[in-house]
PDB file of C-alpha atoms (C1' of nucleotides) in Angstrom:
ATOM      1  CA  MET S   1       5.602  -9.981 -18.066  1.00  0.00           C
ATOM      2  CA  PRO S   2       5.094 -10.905 -14.090  1.00  0.00           C
ATOM      3  CA  GLU S   3       7.552 -10.443 -11.574  1.00  0.00           C
ATOM      4  CA  LEU S   4       7.505 -11.148  -7.800  1.00  0.00           C
ATOM      5  CA  PRO S   5       4.645  -8.362  -7.598  1.00  0.00           C
ATOM      6  CA  GLU S   6       2.699  -9.469 -10.090  1.00  0.00           C
ATOM      7  CA  VAL S   7       3.029 -13.176  -9.415  1.00  0.00           C
ATOM      8  CA  GLU S   8       2.014 -12.359  -5.467  1.00  0.00           C
ATOM      9  CA  THR S   9      -0.558 -10.844  -6.935  1.00  0.00           C
ATOM     10  CA  ILE S  10      -2.124 -13.908  -8.990  1.00  0.00           C
ATOM     11  CA  LYS S  11      -1.463 -15.753  -5.855  1.00  0.00           C
ATOM     12  CA  LYS S  12      -2.969 -13.666  -3.620  1.00  0.00           C
ATOM     13  CA  VAL S  13      -6.123 -13.624  -6.274  1.00  0.00           C
ATOM     14  CA  LEU S  14      -6.694 -16.947  -7.692  1.00  0.00           C
ATOM     15  CA  LYS S  15      -5.652 -19.031  -3.830  1.00  0.00           C
ATOM     16  CA  PRO S  16      -8.934 -19.230  -2.220  1.00  0.00           C
ATOM     17  CA  HIS S  17     -10.680 -19.800  -6.005  1.00  0.00           C
ATOM     18  CA  LEU S  18      -8.733 -23.188  -5.959  1.00  0.00           C
ATOM     19  CA  VAL S  19      -7.784 -24.737  -2.876  1.00  0.00           C
ATOM     20  CA  GLY S  20      -9.728 -27.665  -2.659  1.00  0.00           C
ATOM     21  CA  ARG S  21     -10.596 -27.756  -5.365  1.00  0.00           C
ATOM     22  CA  ALA S  22     -10.474 -31.003  -7.450  1.00  0.00           C
ATOM     23  CA  ILE S  23      -9.168 -31.511 -10.747  1.00  0.00           C
ATOM     24  CA  ILE S  24     -11.485 -33.553 -12.970  1.00  0.00           C
ATOM     25  CA  ASP S  25      -9.763 -33.416 -16.509  1.00  0.00           C
ATOM     26  CA  VAL S  26      -6.134 -32.272 -17.625  1.00  0.00           C
ATOM     27  CA  ILE S  27      -5.981 -31.089 -21.838  1.00  0.00           C
ATOM     28  CA  ILE S  28      -3.482 -29.759 -23.270  1.00  0.00           C
ATOM     29  CA  ASN S  29      -3.301 -27.600 -25.961  1.00  0.00           C
ATOM     30  CA  ASN S  30      -0.004 -27.546 -26.857  1.00  0.00           C
ATOM     31  CA  ARG S  31       2.853 -30.153 -25.176  1.00  0.00           C
ATOM     32  CA  ASN S  32       5.684 -28.263 -25.377  1.00  0.00           C
ATOM     33  CA  VAL S  33       4.719 -25.850 -22.305  1.00  0.00           C
ATOM     34  CA  VAL S  34       4.614 -29.638 -20.199  1.00  0.00           C
ATOM     35  CA  ALA S  35       8.394 -29.751 -19.345  1.00  0.00           C
ATOM     36  CA  HIS S  36       8.011 -32.575 -17.145  1.00  0.00           C
ATOM     37  CA  PRO S  37       7.556 -34.978 -17.125  1.00  0.00           C
ATOM     38  CA  ASP S  38       5.366 -36.048 -20.137  1.00  0.00           C
ATOM     39  CA  ALA S  39       3.071 -34.514 -20.976  1.00  0.00           C
ATOM     40  CA  ASN S  40       0.253 -37.429 -20.883  1.00  0.00           C
ATOM     41  CA  ASP S  41       1.691 -38.123 -17.837  1.00  0.00           C
ATOM     42  CA  PHE S  42       1.226 -35.068 -16.344  1.00  0.00           C
ATOM     43  CA  ALA S  43      -2.581 -34.926 -17.380  1.00  0.00           C
ATOM     44  CA  MET S  44      -3.035 -38.400 -16.055  1.00  0.00           C
ATOM     45  CA  ARG S  45      -1.450 -38.709 -12.812  1.00  0.00           C
ATOM     46  CA  LEU S  46      -3.391 -34.856 -12.014  1.00  0.00           C
ATOM     47  CA  ARG S  47      -6.103 -35.979 -13.089  1.00  0.00           C
ATOM     48  CA  GLY S  48      -8.787 -36.973  -9.113  1.00  0.00           C
ATOM     49  CA  GLN S  49      -5.964 -34.777  -7.414  1.00  0.00           C
ATOM     50  CA  THR S  50      -7.001 -31.845  -4.952  1.00  0.00           C
ATOM     51  CA  PHE S  51      -5.136 -28.370  -4.990  1.00  0.00           C
ATOM     52  CA  TYR S  52      -3.764 -28.013  -1.161  1.00  0.00           C
ATOM     53  CA  ASP S  53      -2.070 -24.914  -1.669  1.00  0.00           C
ATOM     54  CA  PHE S  54      -1.265 -22.276  -3.674  1.00  0.00           C
ATOM     55  CA  THR S  55       2.695 -20.503  -3.442  1.00  0.00           C
ATOM     56  CA  ARG S  56       5.393 -18.263  -4.790  1.00  0.00           C
ATOM     57  CA  ARG S  57       8.885 -18.256  -4.718  1.00  0.00           C
ATOM     58  CA  GLY S  58      10.990 -15.645  -6.917  1.00  0.00           C
ATOM     59  CA  LYS S  59       8.974 -15.939  -9.991  1.00  0.00           C
ATOM     60  CA  PHE S  60       7.626 -18.771  -9.278  1.00  0.00           C
ATOM     61  CA  LEU S  61       4.154 -20.161  -8.858  1.00  0.00           C
ATOM     62  CA  THR S  62       3.698 -23.696  -6.969  1.00  0.00           C
ATOM     63  CA  LEU S  63       0.109 -25.679  -6.961  1.00  0.00           C
ATOM     64  CA  THR S  64       0.875 -28.731  -4.286  1.00  0.00           C
ATOM     65  CA  LEU S  65      -1.637 -31.778  -4.511  1.00  0.00           C
ATOM     66  CA  THR S  66      -3.378 -33.156  -0.891  1.00  0.00           C
ATOM     67  CA  ASN S  67      -1.288 -36.425  -2.101  1.00  0.00           C
ATOM     68  CA  GLY S  68       1.790 -34.449  -1.705  1.00  0.00           C
ATOM     69  CA  ASP S  69       2.411 -33.742  -5.713  1.00  0.00           C
ATOM     70  CA  SER S  70       3.174 -30.322  -6.848  1.00  0.00           C
ATOM     71  CA  ILE S  71       2.835 -28.212  -9.471  1.00  0.00           C
ATOM     72  CA  VAL S  72       5.000 -25.929 -10.610  1.00  0.00           C
ATOM     73  CA  LEU S  73       4.752 -23.414 -12.980  1.00  0.00           C
ATOM     74  CA  HIS S  74       6.721 -19.670 -14.128  1.00  0.00           C
ATOM     75  CA  LEU S  75       5.636 -17.582 -16.779  1.00  0.00           C
ATOM     76  CA  ARG S  76       8.317 -16.227 -18.082  1.00  0.00           C
ATOM     77  CA  MET S  77       6.996 -13.291 -20.380  1.00  0.00           C
ATOM     78  CA  THR S  78       3.937 -13.297 -21.319  1.00  0.00           C
ATOM     79  CA  GLY S  79       2.135 -16.486 -18.930  1.00  0.00           C
ATOM     80  CA  CYS S  80      -1.037 -15.927 -17.263  1.00  0.00           C
ATOM     81  CA  LEU S  81      -3.484 -17.453 -15.534  1.00  0.00           C
ATOM     82  CA  THR S  82      -7.214 -17.512 -15.212  1.00  0.00           C
ATOM     83  CA  ILE S  83      -9.843 -19.036 -13.637  1.00  0.00           C
ATOM     84  CA  GLU S  84     -13.532 -19.019 -16.331  1.00  0.00           C
ATOM     85  CA  PRO S  85     -16.703 -21.074 -16.209  1.00  0.00           C
ATOM     86  CA  ILE S  86     -16.913 -23.967 -18.999  1.00  0.00           C
ATOM     87  CA  ARG S  87     -19.353 -22.020 -21.620  1.00  0.00           C
ATOM     88  CA  ILE S  88     -16.746 -19.319 -22.452  1.00  0.00           C
ATOM     89  CA  PRO S  89     -14.585 -20.051 -25.111  1.00  0.00           C
ATOM     90  CA  CYS S  90     -10.561 -20.397 -24.449  1.00  0.00           C
ATOM     91  CA  GLU S  91      -8.489 -17.887 -25.946  1.00  0.00           C
ATOM     92  CA  LYS S  92      -6.239 -18.563 -29.073  1.00  0.00           C
ATOM     93  CA  HIS S  93      -3.481 -18.874 -26.643  1.00  0.00           C
ATOM     94  CA  THR S  94      -4.720 -21.603 -23.751  1.00  0.00           C
ATOM     95  CA  HIS S  95      -2.188 -24.602 -23.638  1.00  0.00           C
ATOM     96  CA  VAL S  96      -3.576 -25.984 -20.331  1.00  0.00           C
ATOM     97  CA  VAL S  97      -6.776 -26.690 -19.133  1.00  0.00           C
ATOM     98  CA  PHE S  98      -7.386 -27.776 -15.886  1.00  0.00           C
ATOM     99  CA  LEU S  99     -10.839 -28.829 -15.245  1.00  0.00           C
ATOM    100  CA  LEU S 100     -12.302 -28.547 -11.616  1.00  0.00           C
ATOM    101  CA  ASP S 101     -14.897 -30.148  -9.758  1.00  0.00           C
ATOM    102  CA  ASP S 102     -17.061 -26.505  -9.595  1.00  0.00           C
ATOM    103  CA  GLY S 103     -17.914 -25.894 -13.327  1.00  0.00           C
ATOM    104  CA  ASN S 104     -14.545 -23.913 -13.162  1.00  0.00           C
ATOM    105  CA  GLU S 105     -12.028 -23.982 -15.613  1.00  0.00           C
ATOM    106  CA  LEU S 106      -8.093 -22.572 -14.291  1.00  0.00           C
ATOM    107  CA  ARG S 107      -6.768 -22.097 -17.767  1.00  0.00           C
ATOM    108  CA  TYR S 108      -2.626 -21.232 -18.721  1.00  0.00           C
ATOM    109  CA  ASP S 109      -2.533 -18.543 -21.224  1.00  0.00           C
ATOM    110  CA  ASP S 110       0.662 -17.796 -22.953  1.00  0.00           C
ATOM    111  CA  ILE S 111       1.266 -15.807 -26.401  1.00  0.00           C
ATOM    112  CA  ARG S 112       5.113 -16.846 -26.425  1.00  0.00           C
ATOM    113  CA  ARG S 113       5.243 -20.272 -24.763  1.00  0.00           C
ATOM    114  CA  PHE S 114       8.031 -19.674 -22.365  1.00  0.00           C
ATOM    115  CA  GLY S 115       5.748 -20.176 -19.560  1.00  0.00           C
ATOM    116  CA  LYS S 116       6.315 -24.010 -18.522  1.00  0.00           C
ATOM    117  CA  PHE S 117       5.172 -26.811 -16.164  1.00  0.00           C
ATOM    118  CA  TRP S 118       6.511 -28.722 -14.453  1.00  0.00           C
ATOM    119  CA  LEU S 119       4.704 -31.879 -11.930  1.00  0.00           C
ATOM    120  CA  ILE S 120       7.372 -33.258  -9.177  1.00  0.00           C
ATOM    121  CA  GLU S 121       6.427 -36.025  -7.306  1.00  0.00           C
ATOM    122  CA  LYS S 122       6.364 -36.224  -3.427  1.00  0.00           C
ATOM    123  CA  GLY S 123       9.424 -36.164  -1.825  1.00  0.00           C
ATOM    124  CA  GLU S 124      11.440 -36.021  -5.186  1.00  0.00           C
ATOM    125  CA  PRO S 125      13.469 -33.102  -5.021  1.00  0.00           C
ATOM    126  CA  ASP S 126      12.994 -29.981  -7.543  1.00  0.00           C
ATOM    127  CA  THR S 127      16.248 -30.109  -9.758  1.00  0.00           C
ATOM    128  CA  LEU S 128      14.541 -29.551 -12.689  1.00  0.00           C
ATOM    129  CA  SER S 129      12.038 -26.133 -12.675  1.00  0.00           C
ATOM    130  CA  GLY S 130      15.250 -23.982 -11.456  1.00  0.00           C
ATOM    131  CA  ILE S 131      13.640 -23.025  -8.340  1.00  0.00           C
ATOM    132  CA  ASP S 132      15.996 -24.874  -5.881  1.00  0.00           C
ATOM    133  CA  LYS S 133      18.875 -22.443  -7.427  1.00  0.00           C
ATOM    134  CA  LEU S 134      16.696 -19.323  -5.967  1.00  0.00           C
ATOM    135  CA  GLY S 135      18.039 -17.074  -3.577  1.00  0.00           C
ATOM    136  CA  PRO S 136      16.449 -16.230  -0.790  1.00  0.00           C
ATOM    137  CA  GLU S 137      13.004 -13.859  -1.206  1.00  0.00           C
ATOM    138  CA  PRO S 138      14.196 -10.143  -1.295  1.00  0.00           C
ATOM    139  CA  PHE S 139      12.333  -9.852   2.113  1.00  0.00           C
ATOM    140  CA  ASP S 140      14.927 -11.941   3.728  1.00  0.00           C
ATOM    141  CA  LEU S 141      17.664 -10.135   3.372  1.00  0.00           C
ATOM    142  CA  THR S 142      20.299  -9.368   5.540  1.00  0.00           C
ATOM    143  CA  PRO S 143      23.012  -6.697   5.562  1.00  0.00           C
ATOM    144  CA  ASP S 144      25.868  -9.384   5.335  1.00  0.00           C
ATOM    145  CA  TYR S 145      24.482 -11.263   2.729  1.00  0.00           C
ATOM    146  CA  LEU S 146      24.076  -8.523   1.052  1.00  0.00           C
ATOM    147  CA  LYS S 147      27.703  -7.578   0.994  1.00  0.00           C
ATOM    148  CA  ALA S 148      28.869 -11.438   0.978  1.00  0.00           C
ATOM    149  CA  LYS S 149      27.442 -11.470  -2.482  1.00  0.00           C
ATOM    150  CA  LEU S 150      27.204  -8.173  -4.232  1.00  0.00           C
ATOM    151  CA  CYS S 151      30.447  -6.819  -3.064  1.00  0.00           C
ATOM    152  CA  LYS S 152      32.964  -8.940  -4.918  1.00  0.00           C
ATOM    153  CA  SER S 153      31.743  -8.879  -8.107  1.00  0.00           C
ATOM    154  CA  LYS S 154      32.433  -6.380 -10.948  1.00  0.00           C
ATOM    155  CA  LYS S 155      29.477  -7.422 -12.597  1.00  0.00           C
ATOM    156  CA  PRO S 156      27.009  -3.869 -13.143  1.00  0.00           C
ATOM    157  CA  LEU S 157      24.104  -3.895  -9.594  1.00  0.00           C
ATOM    158  CA  LYS S 158      21.396  -4.615 -12.295  1.00  0.00           C
ATOM    159  CA  GLY S 159      22.423  -7.286 -13.261  1.00  0.00           C
ATOM    160  CA  LEU S 160      22.937  -8.406  -9.511  1.00  0.00           C
ATOM    161  CA  LEU S 161      19.662  -7.537  -8.137  1.00  0.00           C
ATOM    162  CA  MET S 162      18.324  -9.836 -11.547  1.00  0.00           C
ATOM    163  CA  ASP S 163      20.199 -12.736 -10.501  1.00  0.00           C
ATOM    164  CA  GLN S 164      17.444 -15.285  -8.845  1.00  0.00           C
ATOM    165  CA  SER S 165      20.323 -16.774  -7.599  1.00  0.00           C
ATOM    166  CA  ILE S 166      21.768 -14.127  -5.520  1.00  0.00           C
ATOM    167  CA  ILE S 167      17.556 -12.269  -5.238  1.00  0.00           C
ATOM    168  CA  ALA S 168      14.855 -14.774  -6.196  1.00  0.00           C
ATOM    169  CA  GLY S 169      12.056 -12.531  -8.161  1.00  0.00           C
ATOM    170  CA  ILE S 170      13.656  -9.449  -9.199  1.00  0.00           C
ATOM    171  CA  GLY S 171      13.291  -8.583 -13.070  1.00  0.00           C
ATOM    172  CA  ASN S 172      13.758  -5.667 -15.379  1.00  0.00           C
ATOM    173  CA  ILE S 173      11.329  -3.083 -14.330  1.00  0.00           C
ATOM    174  CA  TYR S 174      12.571  -3.236 -10.627  1.00  0.00           C
ATOM    175  CA  SER S 175      15.877  -3.538 -11.002  1.00  0.00           C
ATOM    176  CA  ASP S 176      15.453  -0.521 -12.518  1.00  0.00           C
ATOM    177  CA  GLU S 177      12.801   0.776  -9.636  1.00  0.00           C
ATOM    178  CA  ILE S 178      15.451  -0.568  -7.020  1.00  0.00           C
ATOM    179  CA  CYS S 179      18.484   0.751  -8.373  1.00  0.00           C
ATOM    180  CA  PHE S 180      16.297   5.011  -8.476  1.00  0.00           C
ATOM    181  CA  SER S 181      15.023   4.330  -4.927  1.00  0.00           C
ATOM    182  CA  ALA S 182      18.288   3.389  -3.614  1.00  0.00           C
ATOM    183  CA  LYS S 183      20.209   6.567  -5.460  1.00  0.00           C
ATOM    184  CA  ILE S 184      21.982   4.190  -6.838  1.00  0.00           C
ATOM    185  CA  LEU S 185      23.730   3.839 -10.725  1.00  0.00           C
ATOM    186  CA  PRO S 186      22.619   0.827 -12.366  1.00  0.00           C
ATOM    187  CA  GLN S 187      26.031   0.356 -14.010  1.00  0.00           C
ATOM    188  CA  LYS S 188      27.975   0.730 -11.094  1.00  0.00           C
ATOM    189  CA  ALA S 189      29.912  -2.095 -10.246  1.00  0.00           C
ATOM    190  CA  GLY S 190      28.585  -4.664  -7.408  1.00  0.00           C
ATOM    191  CA  ASN S 191      32.312  -4.072  -5.802  1.00  0.00           C
ATOM    192  CA  GLU S 192      31.947   0.008  -6.142  1.00  0.00           C
ATOM    193  CA  LEU S 193      29.488   0.251  -4.122  1.00  0.00           C
ATOM    194  CA  THR S 194      30.044   1.782   0.009  1.00  0.00           C
ATOM    195  CA  GLU S 195      28.755   0.216   2.686  1.00  0.00           C
ATOM    196  CA  SER S 196      26.178   2.956   3.499  1.00  0.00           C
ATOM    197  CA  GLU S 197      24.614   2.203  -0.516  1.00  0.00           C
ATOM    198  CA  LEU S 198      24.363  -1.909   0.494  1.00  0.00           C
ATOM    199  CA  LEU S 199      22.694  -0.696   3.763  1.00  0.00           C
ATOM    200  CA  LEU S 200      20.315   0.951   1.207  1.00  0.00           C
ATOM    201  CA  LEU S 201      19.784  -1.191  -1.177  1.00  0.00           C
ATOM    202  CA  CYS S 202      18.640  -3.926   1.956  1.00  0.00           C
ATOM    203  CA  ARG S 203      16.471  -1.698   2.938  1.00  0.00           C
ATOM    204  CA  LYS S 204      15.244  -0.415  -0.543  1.00  0.00           C
ATOM    205  CA  ILE S 205      14.694  -3.824  -1.995  1.00  0.00           C
ATOM    206  CA  PRO S 206      11.959  -4.938   0.168  1.00  0.00           C
ATOM    207  CA  ASP S 207      10.069  -1.683   0.283  1.00  0.00           C
ATOM    208  CA  CYS S 208      10.182  -1.285  -2.982  1.00  0.00           C
ATOM    209  CA  LEU S 209       8.429  -4.782  -3.551  1.00  0.00           C
ATOM    210  CA  LYS S 210       6.252  -4.582  -1.025  1.00  0.00           C
ATOM    211  CA  TYR S 211       5.248  -1.050  -2.618  1.00  0.00           C
ATOM    212  CA  PHE S 212       3.852  -2.759  -5.684  1.00  0.00           C
ATOM    213  CA  ILE S 213       2.892  -5.399  -4.041  1.00  0.00           C
ATOM    214  CA  GLU S 214       0.396  -3.347  -2.117  1.00  0.00           C
ATOM    215  CA  LYS S 215      -0.266  -0.861  -5.481  1.00  0.00           C
ATOM    216  CA  ASN S 216      -1.427  -4.615  -7.391  1.00  0.00           C
ATOM    217  CA  GLU S 217      -4.202  -5.415  -5.133  1.00  0.00           C
ATOM    218  CA  ILE S 218      -7.098  -5.741  -7.151  1.00  0.00           C
ATOM    219  CA  SER S 219      -9.897  -8.214  -6.406  1.00  0.00           C
ATOM    220  CA  PHE S 220     -11.068 -11.713  -7.812  1.00  0.00           C
ATOM    221  CA  ASP S 221     -13.520 -10.056 -10.629  1.00  0.00           C
ATOM    222  CA  GLU S 222     -11.421  -7.360 -11.518  1.00  0.00           C
ATOM    223  CA  TYR S 223      -8.358  -9.270 -12.102  1.00  0.00           C
ATOM    224  CA  MET S 224     -10.425 -11.703 -14.622  1.00  0.00           C
ATOM    225  CA  LEU S 225     -11.737  -8.701 -16.411  1.00  0.00           C
ATOM    226  CA  MET S 226      -8.093  -7.974 -17.084  1.00  0.00           C
ATOM    227  CA  GLY S 227      -7.851 -10.988 -18.611  1.00  0.00           C
ATOM    228  CA  GLY S 228      -5.181 -11.813 -15.986  1.00  0.00           C
ATOM    229  CA  ARG S 229      -2.369 -10.110 -17.939  1.00  0.00           C
ATOM    230  CA  HIS S 230      -2.513  -6.360 -16.867  1.00  0.00           C
ATOM    231  CA  TYR S 231      -1.384  -5.261 -13.459  1.00  0.00           C
ATOM    232  CA  ARG S 232      -1.564  -2.382 -11.901  1.00  0.00           C
ATOM    233  CA  ASN S 233       2.026  -1.530 -11.598  1.00  0.00           C
ATOM    234  CA  THR S 234       2.295   1.161 -14.261  1.00  0.00           C
ATOM    235  CA  PRO S 235       0.928   3.967 -12.850  1.00  0.00           C
ATOM    236  CA  TYR S 236       3.364   3.859 -10.067  1.00  0.00           C
ATOM    237  CA  LEU S 237       6.567   3.825 -11.638  1.00  0.00           C
ATOM    238  CA  GLN S 238       9.379   6.044 -11.294  1.00  0.00           C
ATOM    239  CA  VAL S 239      12.079   5.367 -14.428  1.00  0.00           C
ATOM    240  CA  TYR S 240      10.989   2.129 -15.530  1.00  0.00           C
ATOM    241  CA  GLY S 241       9.730   2.466 -19.758  1.00  0.00           C
ATOM    242  CA  LYS S 242      10.229   6.616 -19.043  1.00  0.00           C
ATOM    243  CA  ALA S 243      13.523   7.366 -21.456  1.00  0.00           C
ATOM    244  CA  LYS S 244      13.065  10.349 -22.463  1.00  0.00           C
ATOM    245  CA  ASN S 245      11.054  11.792 -19.518  1.00  0.00           C
ATOM    246  CA  PRO S 246      11.786  14.237 -16.473  1.00  0.00           C
ATOM    247  CA  CYS S 247      13.133  12.297 -13.443  1.00  0.00           C
ATOM    248  CA  PRO S 248      10.063  12.446 -11.101  1.00  0.00           C
ATOM    249  CA  MET S 249      12.333  14.393  -8.906  1.00  0.00           C
ATOM    250  CA  CYS S 250      14.501  16.335 -10.367  1.00  0.00           C
ATOM    251  CA  GLY S 251      13.507  16.741 -13.900  1.00  0.00           C
ATOM    252  CA  GLU S 252      16.410  15.902 -15.676  1.00  0.00           C
ATOM    253  CA  ILE S 253      15.785  13.541 -18.497  1.00  0.00           C
ATOM    254  CA  LEU S 254      16.234   9.969 -18.141  1.00  0.00           C
ATOM    255  CA  ILE S 255      18.643   7.984 -19.982  1.00  0.00           C
ATOM    256  CA  GLY S 256      17.463   5.417 -21.704  1.00  0.00           C
ATOM    257  CA  ASN S 257      20.799   2.466 -21.968  1.00  0.00           C
ATOM    258  CA  ILE S 258      21.507  -1.067 -22.076  1.00  0.00           C
ATOM    259  CA  ILE S 259      23.264  -2.136 -19.357  1.00  0.00           C
ATOM    260  CA  GLY S 260      24.430  -6.266 -19.132  1.00  0.00           C
ATOM    261  CA  GLY S 261      22.211  -6.721 -22.371  1.00  0.00           C
ATOM    262  CA  ARG S 262      18.881  -5.337 -20.582  1.00  0.00           C
ATOM    263  CA  SER S 263      17.239  -2.490 -21.641  1.00  0.00           C
ATOM    264  CA  SER S 264      17.630   0.296 -18.707  1.00  0.00           C
ATOM    265  CA  VAL S 265      16.426   3.145 -17.344  1.00  0.00           C
ATOM    266  CA  TYR S 266      18.136   5.676 -14.968  1.00  0.00           C
ATOM    267  CA  CYS S 267      18.457   9.877 -13.871  1.00  0.00           C
ATOM    268  CA  LYS S 268      22.509  10.664 -14.577  1.00  0.00           C
ATOM    269  CA  ARG S 269      21.555  13.154 -11.633  1.00  0.00           C
ATOM    270  CA  CYS S 270      19.531  11.280  -8.401  1.00  0.00           C
ATOM    271  CA  GLN S 271      21.783   8.147  -9.121  1.00  0.00           C
ATOM    272  CA  LYS S 272      25.404   8.495  -7.980  1.00  0.00           C
TER     273      LYS S 272
ATOM    274  C1'  DA Q   1      34.834 -17.044 -15.279  1.00  0.00           C
ATOM    275  C1'  DT Q   2      32.555 -14.172 -16.880  1.00  0.00           C
ATOM    276  C1'  DA Q   3      30.412 -11.344 -21.343  1.00  0.00           C
ATOM    277  C1'  DA Q   4      27.800 -11.362 -25.183  1.00  0.00           C
ATOM    278  C1'  DG Q   5      24.657 -13.153 -28.337  1.00  0.00           C
ATOM    279  C1'  DG Q   6      21.783 -16.244 -30.193  1.00  0.00           C
ATOM    280  C1'  DA Q   7      17.432 -19.093 -29.174  1.00  0.00           C
ATOM    281  C1'  DC Q   8      13.109 -19.922 -27.483  1.00  0.00           C
ATOM    282  C1'  DC Q   9       7.803 -17.262 -29.674  1.00  0.00           C
ATOM    283  C1'  DT Q  10       4.071 -13.705 -31.091  1.00  0.00           C
ATOM    284  C1'  DG Q  11       1.964  -9.183 -30.916  1.00  0.00           C
ATOM    285  C1'  DC Q  12       2.752  -3.929 -30.911  1.00  0.00           C
ATOM    286  C1'  DT Q  13       4.512  -0.308 -32.430  1.00  0.00           C
ATOM    287  C1'  DA Q  14       7.436   2.715 -34.548  1.00  0.00           C
ATOM    288  C1'  DG Q  15       8.693   5.046 -39.141  1.00  0.00           C
ATOM    289  C1'  DC Q  16       9.582   4.348 -43.565  1.00  0.00           C
TER     290       DC Q  16
ATOM    291  C1'  DT O   1      -2.937   1.942 -46.209  1.00  0.00           C
ATOM    292  C1'  DG O   2       1.100  -1.344 -45.614  1.00  0.00           C
ATOM    293  C1'  DC O   3       5.119  -3.023 -44.942  1.00  0.00           C
ATOM    294  C1'  DT O   4       9.788  -3.791 -41.626  1.00  0.00           C
ATOM    295  C1'  DA O   5      12.789  -3.374 -38.482  1.00  0.00           C
ATOM    296  C1'  DG O   6      12.490  -3.751 -33.771  1.00  0.00           C
ATOM    297  C1'  DC O   7      11.171  -4.520 -28.716  1.00  0.00           C
ATOM    298  C1'  DA O   8       9.024  -6.428 -24.979  1.00  0.00           C
ATOM    299  C1'  DG O   9       8.710  -7.537 -17.702  1.00  0.00           C
ATOM    300  C1'  DG O  10      12.474 -14.330 -18.752  1.00  0.00           C
ATOM    301  C1'  DT O  11      15.853 -17.537 -19.014  1.00  0.00           C
ATOM    302  C1'  DC O  12      19.345 -20.900 -20.376  1.00  0.00           C
ATOM    303  C1'  DC O  13      22.829 -22.273 -24.314  1.00  0.00           C
ATOM    304  C1'  DT O  14      26.692 -21.923 -26.918  1.00  0.00           C
ATOM    305  C1'  DT O  15      30.813 -18.994 -28.102  1.00  0.00           C
ATOM    306  C1'  DA O  16      34.415 -16.148 -27.696  1.00  0.00           C
TER     307       DA O  16
END
DNA sequence: ATAAGGACCTGCTAGC
DNA sequence: TGCTAGCAGGTCCTTA
C-alpha cells in the first residue's frame, strides 16, 4: 500500500522506539518474506545485534545495526510494521517478529506477502534488493535531470513518474495527484512535455509529496491504534479513487482510465 | 527497446 | 444471503 509519504511516516513514527534497542530473538513464521540470506541465517545473524539507525530511501526502509550490517525492507502492497508488547497476540499474517530488549516486539505483517526483507553485510554492496537502482529522491530533482529523463521518452508521464529508476518513491496514487496538481494529463508522452511543464513538474513533484508527508503526520499511539496500516492521506487526495466524482477544481466529472496498465484518474478539463 | 500480460498473494466489494 | 468476478496503493519476469 504505502508510497513514499506513508513509508516516511512509518520511519518517523517507529525510529525513536527502535534505535538503541537490541534484538533478543528473531522469529520467522513465513520463510518466503526473507529474500536474502536464507531465513535461518537471517535470524541467526540478527540475534544479539542492536539497531543503530532507521532510514528511508524511495519506498525502501533500512534498519542499520551497530555492527554495520543492515536490514533492508520493502513493504510492497500490504506490508506493515508495528511495535507491540509481547503479551499482545500476533495477527494472522505476522510473518517476522523481532523480540526486543525492552519487552516489545517489532512485527512485520503482510496480508499478500509481497513484501521482502534482505540482510546486507557491512561493506557488501546491496545489489539484491533493487535499492541500488533507484533514481534520486523527489526532493533532489533538477530541471536538467528531469528533462534528460522525461523528454526523450514516448511513455506516458504517469509511467515515467512511477519508474523507480527515474524518481524514487512515487506510486499509483501520487503519480495521479502530481499530474493533477501540475495540470498535465497522465497519458501525455514524456517527449510531448513543454519546457514550462517540465519546470512545473520539478516543483510540483516535491511539493505534492511534502504536502502528503505533512498530512500523514501521526503520533505513535495513533499509528498503533490504526494497526500501522491506515494512513491519513485519503481525505486530502484530489483525484485518486474519485473517478466519476466531480473535479475539486472545476466540477467536471473525473475520468477513470487504465494508463500503462494502472488505474488512473484525471480531469479532462483541468489537465492538458 | 518497449509494451502488454502474467505472476506473486489475500481480502474486500459490487453485482447478480 | 451467497456466490463470483474484479480489483487493490508494487515489482519482477516472460512473451510478442
